[in-house]
Amino acid sequence: MSKIDKILQLGCIVCRNDLGTFTPAQFHHIHGPDKRRIGPDVGIGLCFPHHQSGINNTDLVSRHPWKREFEKRYGKEIDLYEQVLKTIGEKNEANYKD
């Protein structure tokens, strides 16, 4: 099973952390300061509302297009990625500098 498959099996990391629930997830690639993907399998699972819905209200905020607000509410993407890796038993091999 690939690392991406393992990440997606966890479901949305935000729903997992905030609500303690499993929600099917899409793979969200994490980008570095240069706006490029850090790697092909460096990312987190996010449900549609937390990933691409464009919502930003008191209930939730979508990562696209609200990155700053998303990270303010739920934590930095790279920290969520670290959490996901620990949960699935993988090591972080990404060379990420914030």
Coordinates of N, CA and C in Angstrom, one line a residue, residues 33-97:
P33 N 7.7 27.2 0.3 CA 7.7 28.7 0.1 C 7.7 29.1 -1.4
D34 N 8.3 28.2 -2.2 CA 8.4 28.6 -3.7 C 7.1 28.2 -4.4
K35 N 6.1 27.8 -3.7 CA 4.8 27.4 -4.3 C 4.8 26.1 -5.1
R36 N 5.9 25.3 -5.0 CA 5.9 24.0 -5.6 C 5.6 22.9 -4.6
R37 N 5.1 21.8 -5.1 CA 4.9 20.7 -4.3 C 6.3 20.2 -3.7
I38 N 6.2 19.9 -2.4 CA 7.5 19.4 -1.8 C 7.9 18.0 -2.3
G39 N 6.9 17.2 -2.6 CA 7.2 15.9 -3.1 C 5.8 15.3 -3.6
P40 N 5.9 14.2 -4.4 CA 4.7 13.6 -4.9 C 3.8 13.0 -3.9
D41 N 4.3 12.6 -2.7 CA 3.5 12.0 -1.7 C 3.5 12.7 -0.4
V42 N 3.9 14.0 -0.4 CA 3.9 14.9 0.8 C 2.6 15.6 0.8
G43 N 1.7 15.2 1.7 CA 0.4 15.9 1.8 C -0.4 15.3 2.9
I44 N -1.6 15.8 3.0 CA -2.5 15.4 4.1 C -3.9 15.0 3.4
G45 N -4.7 14.3 4.1 CA -6.0 14.0 3.7 C -7.0 15.0 4.2
L46 N -7.8 15.6 3.3 CA -8.8 16.6 3.7 C -10.1 16.3 3.0
C47 N -11.2 16.4 3.8 CA -12.5 16.2 3.1 C -12.8 17.4 2.2
F48 N -13.8 17.2 1.3 CA -14.1 18.3 0.4 C -14.3 19.6 1.1
P49 N -15.1 19.7 2.1 CA -15.3 21.0 2.8 C -14.0 21.7 3.3
H50 N -13.2 20.9 3.9 CA -11.9 21.4 4.4 C -10.8 21.6 3.3
H51 N -11.1 21.0 2.1 CA -10.1 21.1 1.1 C -10.4 22.1 0.0
Q52 N -11.5 22.0 -0.7 CA -11.7 22.8 -1.9 C -13.1 23.5 -1.9
S53 N -13.8 23.5 -0.9 CA -15.2 24.1 -1.0 C -15.2 25.6 -1.0
G54 N -14.1 26.2 -0.6 CA -14.1 27.7 -0.6 C -14.8 28.3 0.6
I55 N -15.2 27.5 1.5 CA -15.9 28.0 2.7 C -15.0 28.6 3.7
N56 N -15.4 29.7 4.3 CA -14.7 30.3 5.4 C -15.7 31.0 6.3
N57 N -16.2 30.2 7.3 CA -17.2 30.7 8.2 C -16.9 30.3 9.7
T58 N -17.8 30.4 10.6 CA -17.5 30.1 12.0 C -17.4 28.6 12.2
D59 N -18.0 27.8 11.3 CA -18.0 26.3 11.4 C -16.7 25.7 10.8
L60 N -16.3 26.2 9.7 CA -15.1 25.6 9.1 C -14.5 26.5 8.1
V61 N -13.2 26.2 7.7 CA -12.5 27.0 6.7 C -11.9 26.0 5.8
S62 N -12.0 26.2 4.5 CA -11.4 25.4 3.4 C -10.0 25.8 3.2
R63 N -9.1 24.9 2.9 CA -7.7 25.2 2.6 C -7.6 26.0 1.4
H64 N -8.4 25.7 0.4 CA -8.3 26.5 -0.9 C -9.6 27.4 -0.9
P65 N -9.5 28.7 -0.9 CA -8.3 29.5 -1.1 C -7.8 30.1 0.2
W66 N -8.1 29.6 1.4 CA -7.9 30.3 2.6 C -6.8 29.7 3.5
K67 N -5.6 29.6 2.9 CA -4.5 28.9 3.6 C -4.1 29.6 4.9
R68 N -4.0 30.8 5.0 CA -3.6 31.5 6.2 C -4.7 31.3 7.3
E69 N -5.9 31.4 7.0 CA -7.0 31.2 8.0 C -7.1 29.7 8.4
F70 N -6.9 28.8 7.4 CA -6.9 27.4 7.6 C -5.8 27.0 8.6
E71 N -4.6 27.5 8.4 CA -3.5 27.2 9.3 C -3.7 27.9 10.7
K72 N -4.3 29.0 10.7 CA -4.6 29.7 12.0 C -5.5 28.8 12.9
R73 N -6.5 28.3 12.2 CA -7.5 27.5 12.9 C -7.1 26.1 13.2
Y74 N -6.4 25.4 12.3 CA -6.2 24.0 12.4 C -4.7 23.6 12.6
G75 N -3.8 24.5 12.4 CA -2.4 24.2 12.5 C -1.7 24.3 11.2
K76 N -0.4 24.4 11.2 CA 0.3 24.5 9.9 C 0.2 23.1 9.2
E77 N 0.2 23.2 7.9 CA 0.1 22.0 7.1 C 1.2 21.0 7.4
I78 N 2.4 21.5 7.5 CA 3.6 20.6 7.7 C 3.4 19.9 9.1
D79 N 2.9 20.6 10.1 CA 2.6 20.0 11.4 C 1.6 18.9 11.3
L80 N 0.5 19.2 10.5 CA -0.5 18.2 10.3 C 0.1 17.0 9.6
Y81 N 1.0 17.2 8.6 CA 1.6 16.2 7.9 C 2.5 15.3 8.9
E82 N 3.2 15.9 9.7 CA 4.0 15.2 10.7 C 3.1 14.3 11.6
Q83 N 1.9 14.8 12.0 CA 1.0 14.1 12.8 C 0.5 12.8 12.0
V84 N 0.2 13.1 10.7 CA -0.3 12.0 9.9 C 0.8 10.9 9.8
L85 N 2.0 11.3 9.5 CA 3.1 10.3 9.4 C 3.3 9.5 10.6
K86 N 3.2 10.1 11.8 CA 3.3 9.4 13.1 C 2.2 8.4 13.2
T87 N 1.0 8.8 12.8 CA -0.2 7.9 12.9 C -0.1 6.7 12.0
I88 N 0.5 6.9 10.8 CA 0.6 5.8 9.9 C 1.9 5.0 9.9
G89 N 2.8 5.5 10.8 CA 4.0 4.8 11.0 C 5.1 5.0 9.9
E90 N 5.1 6.2 9.3 CA 6.0 6.5 8.3 C 7.0 7.6 8.8
K91 N 8.1 7.7 8.2 CA 9.1 8.7 8.5 C 9.0 9.9 7.5
N92 N 9.3 11.1 8.0 CA 9.3 12.3 7.2 C 10.6 12.4 6.5
E93 N 10.5 12.2 5.2 CA 11.7 12.4 4.3 C 11.7 13.6 3.5
A94 N 10.7 14.5 3.8 CA 10.6 15.7 3.0 C 11.6 16.7 3.6
N95 N 12.2 17.5 2.7 CA 13.1 18.5 3.1 C 12.4 19.8 3.1
Y96 N 11.6 20.1 4.1 CA 10.8 21.3 4.1 C 11.3 22.4 5.0
K97 N 11.4 23.6 4.4 CA 11.8 24.8 5.2 C 10.7 25.8 5.1

